[in-house]
Coordinates of N, CA and C in Angstrom, one line a residue:
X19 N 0.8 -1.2 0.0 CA 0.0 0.0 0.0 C 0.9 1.2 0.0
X20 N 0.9 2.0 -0.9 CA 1.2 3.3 -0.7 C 1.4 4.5 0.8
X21 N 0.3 4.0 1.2 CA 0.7 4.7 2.6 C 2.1 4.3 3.2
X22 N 1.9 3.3 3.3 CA 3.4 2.7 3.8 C 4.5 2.1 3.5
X23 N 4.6 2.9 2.3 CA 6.1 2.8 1.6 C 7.2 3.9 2.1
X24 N 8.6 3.6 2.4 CA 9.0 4.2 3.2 C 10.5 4.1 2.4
X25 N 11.3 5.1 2.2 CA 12.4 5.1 1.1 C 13.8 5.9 1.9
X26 N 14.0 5.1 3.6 CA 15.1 5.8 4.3 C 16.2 5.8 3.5
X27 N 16.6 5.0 2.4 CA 18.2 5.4 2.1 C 18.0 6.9 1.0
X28 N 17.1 7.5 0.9 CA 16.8 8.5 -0.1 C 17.8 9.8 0.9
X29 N 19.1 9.6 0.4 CA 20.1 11.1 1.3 C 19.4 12.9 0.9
X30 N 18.3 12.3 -0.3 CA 18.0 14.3 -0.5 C 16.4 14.4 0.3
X31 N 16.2 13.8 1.0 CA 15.2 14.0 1.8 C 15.5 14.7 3.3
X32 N 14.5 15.6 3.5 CA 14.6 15.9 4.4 C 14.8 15.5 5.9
X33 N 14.9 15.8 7.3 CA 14.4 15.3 8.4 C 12.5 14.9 8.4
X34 N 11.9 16.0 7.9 CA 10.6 15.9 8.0 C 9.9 14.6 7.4
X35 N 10.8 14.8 5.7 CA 10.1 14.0 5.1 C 10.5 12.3 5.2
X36 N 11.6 12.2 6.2 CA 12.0 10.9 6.3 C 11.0 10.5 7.2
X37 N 10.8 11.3 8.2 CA 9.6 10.9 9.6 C 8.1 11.0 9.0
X38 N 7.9 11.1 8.0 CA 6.4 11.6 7.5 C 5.5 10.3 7.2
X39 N 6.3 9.4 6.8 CA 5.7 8.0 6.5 C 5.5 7.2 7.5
X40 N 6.4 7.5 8.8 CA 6.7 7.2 10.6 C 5.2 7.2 11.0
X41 N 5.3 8.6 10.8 CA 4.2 9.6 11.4 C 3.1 9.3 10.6
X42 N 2.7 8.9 9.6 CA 1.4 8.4 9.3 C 0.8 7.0 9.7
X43 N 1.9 5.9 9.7 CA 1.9 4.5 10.2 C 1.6 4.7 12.0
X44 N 2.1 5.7 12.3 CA 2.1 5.7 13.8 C 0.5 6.5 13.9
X45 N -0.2 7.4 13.4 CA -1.3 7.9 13.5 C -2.5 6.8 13.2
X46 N -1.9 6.2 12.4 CA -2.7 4.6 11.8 C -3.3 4.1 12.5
X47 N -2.0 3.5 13.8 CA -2.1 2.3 14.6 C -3.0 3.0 15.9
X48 N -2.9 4.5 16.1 CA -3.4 4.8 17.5 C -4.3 5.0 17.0
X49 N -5.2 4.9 15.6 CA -6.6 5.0 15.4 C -7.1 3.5 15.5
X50 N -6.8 3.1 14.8 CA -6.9 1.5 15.3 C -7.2 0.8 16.8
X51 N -6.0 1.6 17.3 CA -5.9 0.6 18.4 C -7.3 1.6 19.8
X52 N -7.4 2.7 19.4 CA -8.2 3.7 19.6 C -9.7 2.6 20.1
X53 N -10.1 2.0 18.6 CA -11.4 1.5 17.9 C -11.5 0.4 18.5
X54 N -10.2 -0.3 18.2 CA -10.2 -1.8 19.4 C -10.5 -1.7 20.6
X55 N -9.6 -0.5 21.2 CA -10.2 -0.7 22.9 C -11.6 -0.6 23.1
X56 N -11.9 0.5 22.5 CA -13.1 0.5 22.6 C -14.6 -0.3 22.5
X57 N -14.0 -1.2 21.3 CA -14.8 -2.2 21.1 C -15.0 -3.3 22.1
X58 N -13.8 -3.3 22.6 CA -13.3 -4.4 23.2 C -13.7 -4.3 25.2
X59 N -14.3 -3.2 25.2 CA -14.8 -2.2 26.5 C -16.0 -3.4 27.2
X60 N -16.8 -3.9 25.9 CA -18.1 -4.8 26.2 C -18.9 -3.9 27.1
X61 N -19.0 -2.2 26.5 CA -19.9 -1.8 27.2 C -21.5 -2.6 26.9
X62 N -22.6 -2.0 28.0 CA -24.0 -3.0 27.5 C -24.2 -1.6 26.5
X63 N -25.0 -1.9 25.4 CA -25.8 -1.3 24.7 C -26.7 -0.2 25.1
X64 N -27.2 0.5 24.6 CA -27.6 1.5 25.0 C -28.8 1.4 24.3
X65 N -30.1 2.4 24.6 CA -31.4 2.1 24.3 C -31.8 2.2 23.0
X66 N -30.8 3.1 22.0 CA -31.2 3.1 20.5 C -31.0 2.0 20.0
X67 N -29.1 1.2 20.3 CA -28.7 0.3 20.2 C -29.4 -1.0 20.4
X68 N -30.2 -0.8 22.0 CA -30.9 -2.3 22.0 C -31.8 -2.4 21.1
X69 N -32.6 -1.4 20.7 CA -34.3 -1.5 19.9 C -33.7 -2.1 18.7
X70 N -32.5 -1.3 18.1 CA -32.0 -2.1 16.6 C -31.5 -3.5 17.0
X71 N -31.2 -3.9 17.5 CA -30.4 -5.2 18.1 C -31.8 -6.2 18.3
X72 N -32.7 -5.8 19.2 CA -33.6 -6.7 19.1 C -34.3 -6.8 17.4
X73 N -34.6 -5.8 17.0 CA -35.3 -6.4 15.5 C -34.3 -7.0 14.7
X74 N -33.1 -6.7 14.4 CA -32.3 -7.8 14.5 C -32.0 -9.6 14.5
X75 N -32.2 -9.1 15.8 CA -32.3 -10.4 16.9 C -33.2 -11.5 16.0
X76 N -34.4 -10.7 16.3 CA -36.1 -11.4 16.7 C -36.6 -11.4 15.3
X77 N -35.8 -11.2 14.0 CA -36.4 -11.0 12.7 C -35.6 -12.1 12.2
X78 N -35.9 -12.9 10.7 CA -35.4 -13.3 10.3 C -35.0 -12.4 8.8
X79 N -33.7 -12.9 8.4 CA -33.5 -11.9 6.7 C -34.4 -11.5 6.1
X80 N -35.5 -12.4 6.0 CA -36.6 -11.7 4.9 C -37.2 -10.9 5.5
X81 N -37.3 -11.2 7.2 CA -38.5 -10.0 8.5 C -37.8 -8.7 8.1
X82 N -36.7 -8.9 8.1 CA -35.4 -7.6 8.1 C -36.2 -6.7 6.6
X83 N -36.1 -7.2 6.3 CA -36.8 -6.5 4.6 C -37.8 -5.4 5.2
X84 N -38.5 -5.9 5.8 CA -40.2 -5.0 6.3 C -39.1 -3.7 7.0
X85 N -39.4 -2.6 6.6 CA -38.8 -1.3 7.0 C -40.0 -0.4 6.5
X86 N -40.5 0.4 8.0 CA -39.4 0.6 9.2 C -39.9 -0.5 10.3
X87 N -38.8 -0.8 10.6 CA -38.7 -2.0 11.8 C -39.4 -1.3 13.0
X88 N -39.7 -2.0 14.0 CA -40.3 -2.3 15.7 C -39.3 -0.8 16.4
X89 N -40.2 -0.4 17.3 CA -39.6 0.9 18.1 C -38.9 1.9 17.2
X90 N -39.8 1.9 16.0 CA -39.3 3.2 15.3 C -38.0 3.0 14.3
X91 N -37.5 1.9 14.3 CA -36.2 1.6 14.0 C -36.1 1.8 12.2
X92 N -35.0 2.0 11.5 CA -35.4 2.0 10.2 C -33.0 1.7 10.1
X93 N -33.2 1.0 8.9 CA -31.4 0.9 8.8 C -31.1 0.3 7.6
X94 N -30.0 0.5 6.6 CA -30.0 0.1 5.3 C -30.2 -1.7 5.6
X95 N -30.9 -2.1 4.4 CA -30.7 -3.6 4.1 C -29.4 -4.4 4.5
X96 N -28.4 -3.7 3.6 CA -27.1 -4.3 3.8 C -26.7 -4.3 4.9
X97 N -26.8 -3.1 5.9 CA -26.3 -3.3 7.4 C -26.8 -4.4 8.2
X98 N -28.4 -4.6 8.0 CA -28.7 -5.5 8.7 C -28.7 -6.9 9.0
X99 N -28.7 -6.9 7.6 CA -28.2 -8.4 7.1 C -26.6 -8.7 7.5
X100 N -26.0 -7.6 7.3 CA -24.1 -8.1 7.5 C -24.1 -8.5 9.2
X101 N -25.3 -7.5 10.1 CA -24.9 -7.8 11.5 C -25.7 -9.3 11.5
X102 N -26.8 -9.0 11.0 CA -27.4 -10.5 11.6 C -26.8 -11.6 11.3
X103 N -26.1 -11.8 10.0 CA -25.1 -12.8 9.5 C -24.1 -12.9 10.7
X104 N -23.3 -12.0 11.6 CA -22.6 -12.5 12.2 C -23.0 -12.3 13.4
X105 N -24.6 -12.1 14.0 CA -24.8 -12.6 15.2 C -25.3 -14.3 14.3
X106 N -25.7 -14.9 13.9 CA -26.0 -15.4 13.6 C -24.9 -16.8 13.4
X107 N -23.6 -16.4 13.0 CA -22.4 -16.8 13.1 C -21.5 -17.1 14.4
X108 N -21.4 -16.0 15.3 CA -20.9 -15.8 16.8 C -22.0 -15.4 17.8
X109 N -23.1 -15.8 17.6 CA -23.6 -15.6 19.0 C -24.3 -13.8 19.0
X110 N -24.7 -13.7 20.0 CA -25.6 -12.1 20.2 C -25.3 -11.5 21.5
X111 N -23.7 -12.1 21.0 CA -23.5 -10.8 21.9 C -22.8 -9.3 21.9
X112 N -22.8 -8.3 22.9 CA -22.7 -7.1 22.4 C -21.5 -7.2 21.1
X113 N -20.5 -8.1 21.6 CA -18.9 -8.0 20.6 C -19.5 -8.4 19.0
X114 N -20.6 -9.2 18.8 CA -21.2 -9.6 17.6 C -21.7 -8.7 16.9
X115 N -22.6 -7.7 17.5 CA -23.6 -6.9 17.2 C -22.5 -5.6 16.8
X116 N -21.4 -5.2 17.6 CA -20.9 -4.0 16.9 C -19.6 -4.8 16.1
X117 N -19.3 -5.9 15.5 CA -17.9 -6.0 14.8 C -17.9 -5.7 13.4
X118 N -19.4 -5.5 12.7 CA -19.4 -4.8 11.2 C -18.9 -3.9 11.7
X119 N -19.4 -2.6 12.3 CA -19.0 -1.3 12.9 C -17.7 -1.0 13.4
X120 N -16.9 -1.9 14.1 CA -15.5 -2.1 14.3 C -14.6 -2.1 13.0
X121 N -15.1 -2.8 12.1 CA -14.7 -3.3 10.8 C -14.7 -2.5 9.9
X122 N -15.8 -1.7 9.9 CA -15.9 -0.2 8.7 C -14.9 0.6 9.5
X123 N -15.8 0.9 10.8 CA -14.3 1.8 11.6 C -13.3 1.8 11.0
X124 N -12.5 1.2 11.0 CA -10.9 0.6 10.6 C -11.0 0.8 9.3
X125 N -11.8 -0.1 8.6 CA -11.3 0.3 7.1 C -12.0 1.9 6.3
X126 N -13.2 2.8 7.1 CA -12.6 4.3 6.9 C -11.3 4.8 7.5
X127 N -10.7 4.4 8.2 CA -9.4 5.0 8.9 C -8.4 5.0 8.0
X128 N -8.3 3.8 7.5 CA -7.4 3.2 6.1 C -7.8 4.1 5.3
X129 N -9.2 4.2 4.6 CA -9.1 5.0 3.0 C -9.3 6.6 3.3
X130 N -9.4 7.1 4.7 CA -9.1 8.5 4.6 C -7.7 8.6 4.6
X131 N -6.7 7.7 5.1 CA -5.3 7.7 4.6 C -5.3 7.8 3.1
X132 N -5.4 6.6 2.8 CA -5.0 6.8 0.9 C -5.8 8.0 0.5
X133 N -6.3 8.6 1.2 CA -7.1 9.7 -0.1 C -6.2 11.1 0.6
X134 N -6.0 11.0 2.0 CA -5.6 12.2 2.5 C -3.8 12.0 1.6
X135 N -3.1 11.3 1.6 CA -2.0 11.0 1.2 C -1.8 11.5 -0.2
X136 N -2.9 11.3 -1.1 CA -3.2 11.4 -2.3 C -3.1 13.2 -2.5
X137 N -4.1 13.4 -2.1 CA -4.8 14.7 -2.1 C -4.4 15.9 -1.5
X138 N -3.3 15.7 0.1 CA -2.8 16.7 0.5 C -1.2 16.5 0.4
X139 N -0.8 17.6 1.0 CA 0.3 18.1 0.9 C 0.9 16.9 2.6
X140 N 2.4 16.6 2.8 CA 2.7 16.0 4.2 C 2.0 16.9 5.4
X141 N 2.0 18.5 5.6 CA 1.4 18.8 6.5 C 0.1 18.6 6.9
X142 N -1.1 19.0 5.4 CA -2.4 18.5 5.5 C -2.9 17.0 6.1
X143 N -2.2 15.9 4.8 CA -2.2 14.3 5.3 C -2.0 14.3 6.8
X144 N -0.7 14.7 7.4 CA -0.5 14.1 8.7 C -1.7 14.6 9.7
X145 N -2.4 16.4 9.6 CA -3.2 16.5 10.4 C -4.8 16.1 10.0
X146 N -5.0 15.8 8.9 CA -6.3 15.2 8.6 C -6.7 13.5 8.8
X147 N -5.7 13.1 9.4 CA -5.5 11.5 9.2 C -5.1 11.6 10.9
X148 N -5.0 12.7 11.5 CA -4.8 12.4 13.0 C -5.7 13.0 13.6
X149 N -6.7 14.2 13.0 CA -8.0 14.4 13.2 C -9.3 13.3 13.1
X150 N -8.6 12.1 11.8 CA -9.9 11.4 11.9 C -9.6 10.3 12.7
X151 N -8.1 9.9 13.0 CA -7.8 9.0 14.1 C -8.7 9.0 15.5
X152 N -8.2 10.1 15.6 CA -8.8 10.2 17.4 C -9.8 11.2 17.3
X153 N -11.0 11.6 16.0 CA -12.2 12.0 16.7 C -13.3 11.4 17.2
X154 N -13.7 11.8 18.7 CA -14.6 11.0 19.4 C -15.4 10.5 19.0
X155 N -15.9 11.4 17.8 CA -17.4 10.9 16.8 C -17.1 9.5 15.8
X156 N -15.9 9.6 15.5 CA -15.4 8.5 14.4 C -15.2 7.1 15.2
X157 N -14.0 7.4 16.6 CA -14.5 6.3 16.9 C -14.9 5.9 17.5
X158 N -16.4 6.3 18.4 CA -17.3 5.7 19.3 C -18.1 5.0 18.4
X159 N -18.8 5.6 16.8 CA -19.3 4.6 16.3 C -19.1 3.7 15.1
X160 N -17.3 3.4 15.8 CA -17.2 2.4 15.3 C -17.3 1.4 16.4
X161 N -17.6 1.5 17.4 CA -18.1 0.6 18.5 C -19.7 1.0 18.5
X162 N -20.3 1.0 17.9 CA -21.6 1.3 18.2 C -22.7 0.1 16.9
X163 N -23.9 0.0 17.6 CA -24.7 -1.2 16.8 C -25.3 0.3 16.0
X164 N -25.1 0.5 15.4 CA -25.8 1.8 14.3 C -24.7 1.8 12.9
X165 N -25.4 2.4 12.1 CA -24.7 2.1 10.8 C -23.7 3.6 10.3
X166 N -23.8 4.7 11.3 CA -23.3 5.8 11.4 C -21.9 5.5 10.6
X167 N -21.2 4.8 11.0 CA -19.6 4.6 10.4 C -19.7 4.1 9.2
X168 N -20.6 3.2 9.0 CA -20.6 2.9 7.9 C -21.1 3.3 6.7
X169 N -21.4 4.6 6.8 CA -22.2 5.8 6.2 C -20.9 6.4 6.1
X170 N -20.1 6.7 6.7 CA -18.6 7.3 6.5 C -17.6 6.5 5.5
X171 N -17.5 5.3 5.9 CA -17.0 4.0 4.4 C -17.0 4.2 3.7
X172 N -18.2 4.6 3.3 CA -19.0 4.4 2.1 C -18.6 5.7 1.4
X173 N -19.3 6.7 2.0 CA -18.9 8.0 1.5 C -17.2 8.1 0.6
X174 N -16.4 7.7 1.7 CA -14.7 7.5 1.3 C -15.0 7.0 -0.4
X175 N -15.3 5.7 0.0 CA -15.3 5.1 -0.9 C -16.2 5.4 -2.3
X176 N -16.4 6.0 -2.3 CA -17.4 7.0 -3.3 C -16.4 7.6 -3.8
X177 N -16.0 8.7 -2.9 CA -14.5 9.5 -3.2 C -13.3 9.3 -3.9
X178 N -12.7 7.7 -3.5 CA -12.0 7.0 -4.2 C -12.4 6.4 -5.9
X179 N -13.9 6.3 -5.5 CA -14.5 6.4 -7.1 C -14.5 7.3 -8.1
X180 N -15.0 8.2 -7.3 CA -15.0 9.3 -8.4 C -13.8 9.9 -8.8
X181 N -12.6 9.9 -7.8 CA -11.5 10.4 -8.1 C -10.9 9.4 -9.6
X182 N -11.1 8.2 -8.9 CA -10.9 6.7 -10.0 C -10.9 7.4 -11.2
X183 N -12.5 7.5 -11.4 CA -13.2 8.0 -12.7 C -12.5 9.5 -14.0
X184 N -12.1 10.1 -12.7 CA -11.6 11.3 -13.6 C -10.2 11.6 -13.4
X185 N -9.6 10.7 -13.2 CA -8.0 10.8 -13.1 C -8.0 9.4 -15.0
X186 N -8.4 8.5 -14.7 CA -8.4 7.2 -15.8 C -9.7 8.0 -16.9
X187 N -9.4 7.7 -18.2 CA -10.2 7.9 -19.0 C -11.5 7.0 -18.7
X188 N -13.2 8.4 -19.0 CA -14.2 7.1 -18.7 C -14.3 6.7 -19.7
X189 N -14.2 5.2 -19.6 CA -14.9 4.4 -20.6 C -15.8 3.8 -20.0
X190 N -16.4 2.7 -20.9 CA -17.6 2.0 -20.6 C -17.2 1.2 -19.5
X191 N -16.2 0.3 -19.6 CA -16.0 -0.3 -18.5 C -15.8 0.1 -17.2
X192 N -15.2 1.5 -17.0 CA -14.9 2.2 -15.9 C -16.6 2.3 -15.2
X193 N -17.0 3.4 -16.6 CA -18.1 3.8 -15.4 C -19.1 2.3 -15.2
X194 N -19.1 1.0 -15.8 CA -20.1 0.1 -15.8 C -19.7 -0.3 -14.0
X195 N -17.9 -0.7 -13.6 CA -17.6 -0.7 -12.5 C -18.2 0.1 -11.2
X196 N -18.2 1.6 -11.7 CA -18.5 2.2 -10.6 C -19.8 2.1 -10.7
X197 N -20.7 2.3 -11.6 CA -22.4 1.8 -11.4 C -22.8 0.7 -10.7
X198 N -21.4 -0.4 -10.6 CA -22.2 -1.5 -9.8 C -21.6 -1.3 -8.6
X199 N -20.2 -0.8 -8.1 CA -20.1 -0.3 -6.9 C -20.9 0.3 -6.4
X200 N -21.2 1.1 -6.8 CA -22.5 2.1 -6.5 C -23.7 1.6 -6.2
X201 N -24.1 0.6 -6.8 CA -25.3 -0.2 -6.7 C -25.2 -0.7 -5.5
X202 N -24.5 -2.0 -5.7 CA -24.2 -2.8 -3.9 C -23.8 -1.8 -2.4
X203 N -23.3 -0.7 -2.9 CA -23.0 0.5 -1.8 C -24.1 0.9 -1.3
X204 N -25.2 1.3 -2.2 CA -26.2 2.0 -1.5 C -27.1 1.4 -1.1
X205 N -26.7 -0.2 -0.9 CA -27.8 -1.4 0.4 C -26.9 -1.0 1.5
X206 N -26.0 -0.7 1.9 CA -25.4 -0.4 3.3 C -25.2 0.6 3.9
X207 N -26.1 2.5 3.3 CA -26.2 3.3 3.7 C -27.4 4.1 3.0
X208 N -28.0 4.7 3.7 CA -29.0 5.5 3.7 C -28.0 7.2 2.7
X209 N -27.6 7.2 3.3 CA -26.9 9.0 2.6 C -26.2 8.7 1.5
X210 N -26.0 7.5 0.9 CA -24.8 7.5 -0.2 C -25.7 7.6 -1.1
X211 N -26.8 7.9 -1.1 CA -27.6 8.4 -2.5 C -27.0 9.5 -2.8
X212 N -27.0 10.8 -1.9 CA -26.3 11.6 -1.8 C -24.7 11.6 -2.2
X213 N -23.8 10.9 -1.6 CA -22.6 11.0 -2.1 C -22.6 10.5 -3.6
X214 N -22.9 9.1 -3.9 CA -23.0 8.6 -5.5 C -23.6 9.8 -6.3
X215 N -24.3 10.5 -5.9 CA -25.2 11.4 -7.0 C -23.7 12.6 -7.3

C-alpha cells in the first residue's frame, strides 16, 4: 500500500520528510488501536442500540426486509443483514452486534489515509489523518450497533470512485464498475444516495 512505503536510504530528503511516512503509520495504529479498545470495553448497549439489536435479533433476513422496523427503528438492508449474518455466526453478543462497525471503523481510517495522502500536501495528510484518528465521533461509532460509520466508508469510498473515474479515461468499463459499486453500496447506507449522486 502506498501509505506505507518508506524510502530511508533516499540522502536528499529531508528530516521531515523521512519521519512523515513514521508519522502516518504511527497515526494509523493509534486510530486503530483507539477503535479496538473500545470495542473491546463490552460496554452494555444502550437504548437506540438495544431496539435495533432486538429487530435484529427477533427478525429473520426476509423480517429484516419489512422497514421501518419495531420501536421506530429503520437501517439500510445491507447493514442488517451483515450484522445479523454475524450474530448469527458468533452468538448475540454485544462483541457480535458491533464488529461490522469495528470493521468499517478501521477500514474508513485506512481509506481516509490513501485519499488524504493522495490529495494533501505532508502537512495536511498528517493532520487530517490524525484528526480522523482520534475524533470522538469517528471512533465511538465504530463501537456502536448503528450504521453511522458505515455511512462514513461508504462515503470514502465514493471518493475513491470518483477520483478513479476522472484521473483514468471514462470508458464504458470504468463507469459500468463504478455503477455497480454504486449499486451494492447504496444497500449499506442511507446518505450515499447523496454522495454517488
Amino acid at each position: 500500500m502506498k501509505i506505507f512505503q518508506v524510502n530511508a536510504h533516499d540522502k536528499s530528503q529531508s528530516p521531515a520528510e523521512k519521519i512523515y511516512p513514521y508519522s502516518l503509520i504511527t497515526l494509523i495504529l493509534i486510530g486503530l488501536i483507539l477503535r479496538v479498545r473500545l470495542f473491546l470495553t463490552g460496554r452494555s448497549v444502550w437504548l437506540d442500540e438495544a431496539m435495533l439489536a432486538l429487530n435484529i435479533l427477533h427478525r429473520s433476513f426476509v423480517g429484516l426486509l419489512d422497514q421501518p422496523m419495531e420501536y421506530g427503528q429503520s437501517s439500510p438492508i445491507g447493514y442488517v443483514f451483515s450484522v445479523k449474518a454475524i450474530t448469527v455466526l458468533l452468538g448475540d453478543s454485544e462483541y457480535a452486534f458491533r464488529l461490522f462497525s469495528l470493521l468499517a471503523g478501521c477500514s474508513a481510517l485506512l481509506l481516509m489515509a490513501l485519499l488524504s495522502r493522495r490529495f494533501l500536501n505532508q502537512a495536511g495528510a498528517i493532520f487530517s489523518i490524525a484528526l480522523f484518528a482520534v475524533g470522538p465521533h469517528v471512533v465511538y461509532y465504530s463501537a456502536e450497533v448503528k450504521q453511522y460509520i458505515v455511512d462514513v466508508a461508504v462515503s470514502l469510498i465514493f471518493m475513491m470512485i470518483a477520483f478513479k473515474l476522472i484521473d483514468k479515461q471514462s470508458t464504458l468499463k470504468n463507469f459500468l464498475l463504478c455503477s455497480g459499486a454504486g449499486a451494492i453500496l447504496l444497500w449499506f447506507s442511507q446518505p450515499a444516495v447523496f454522495s454517488m449522486a
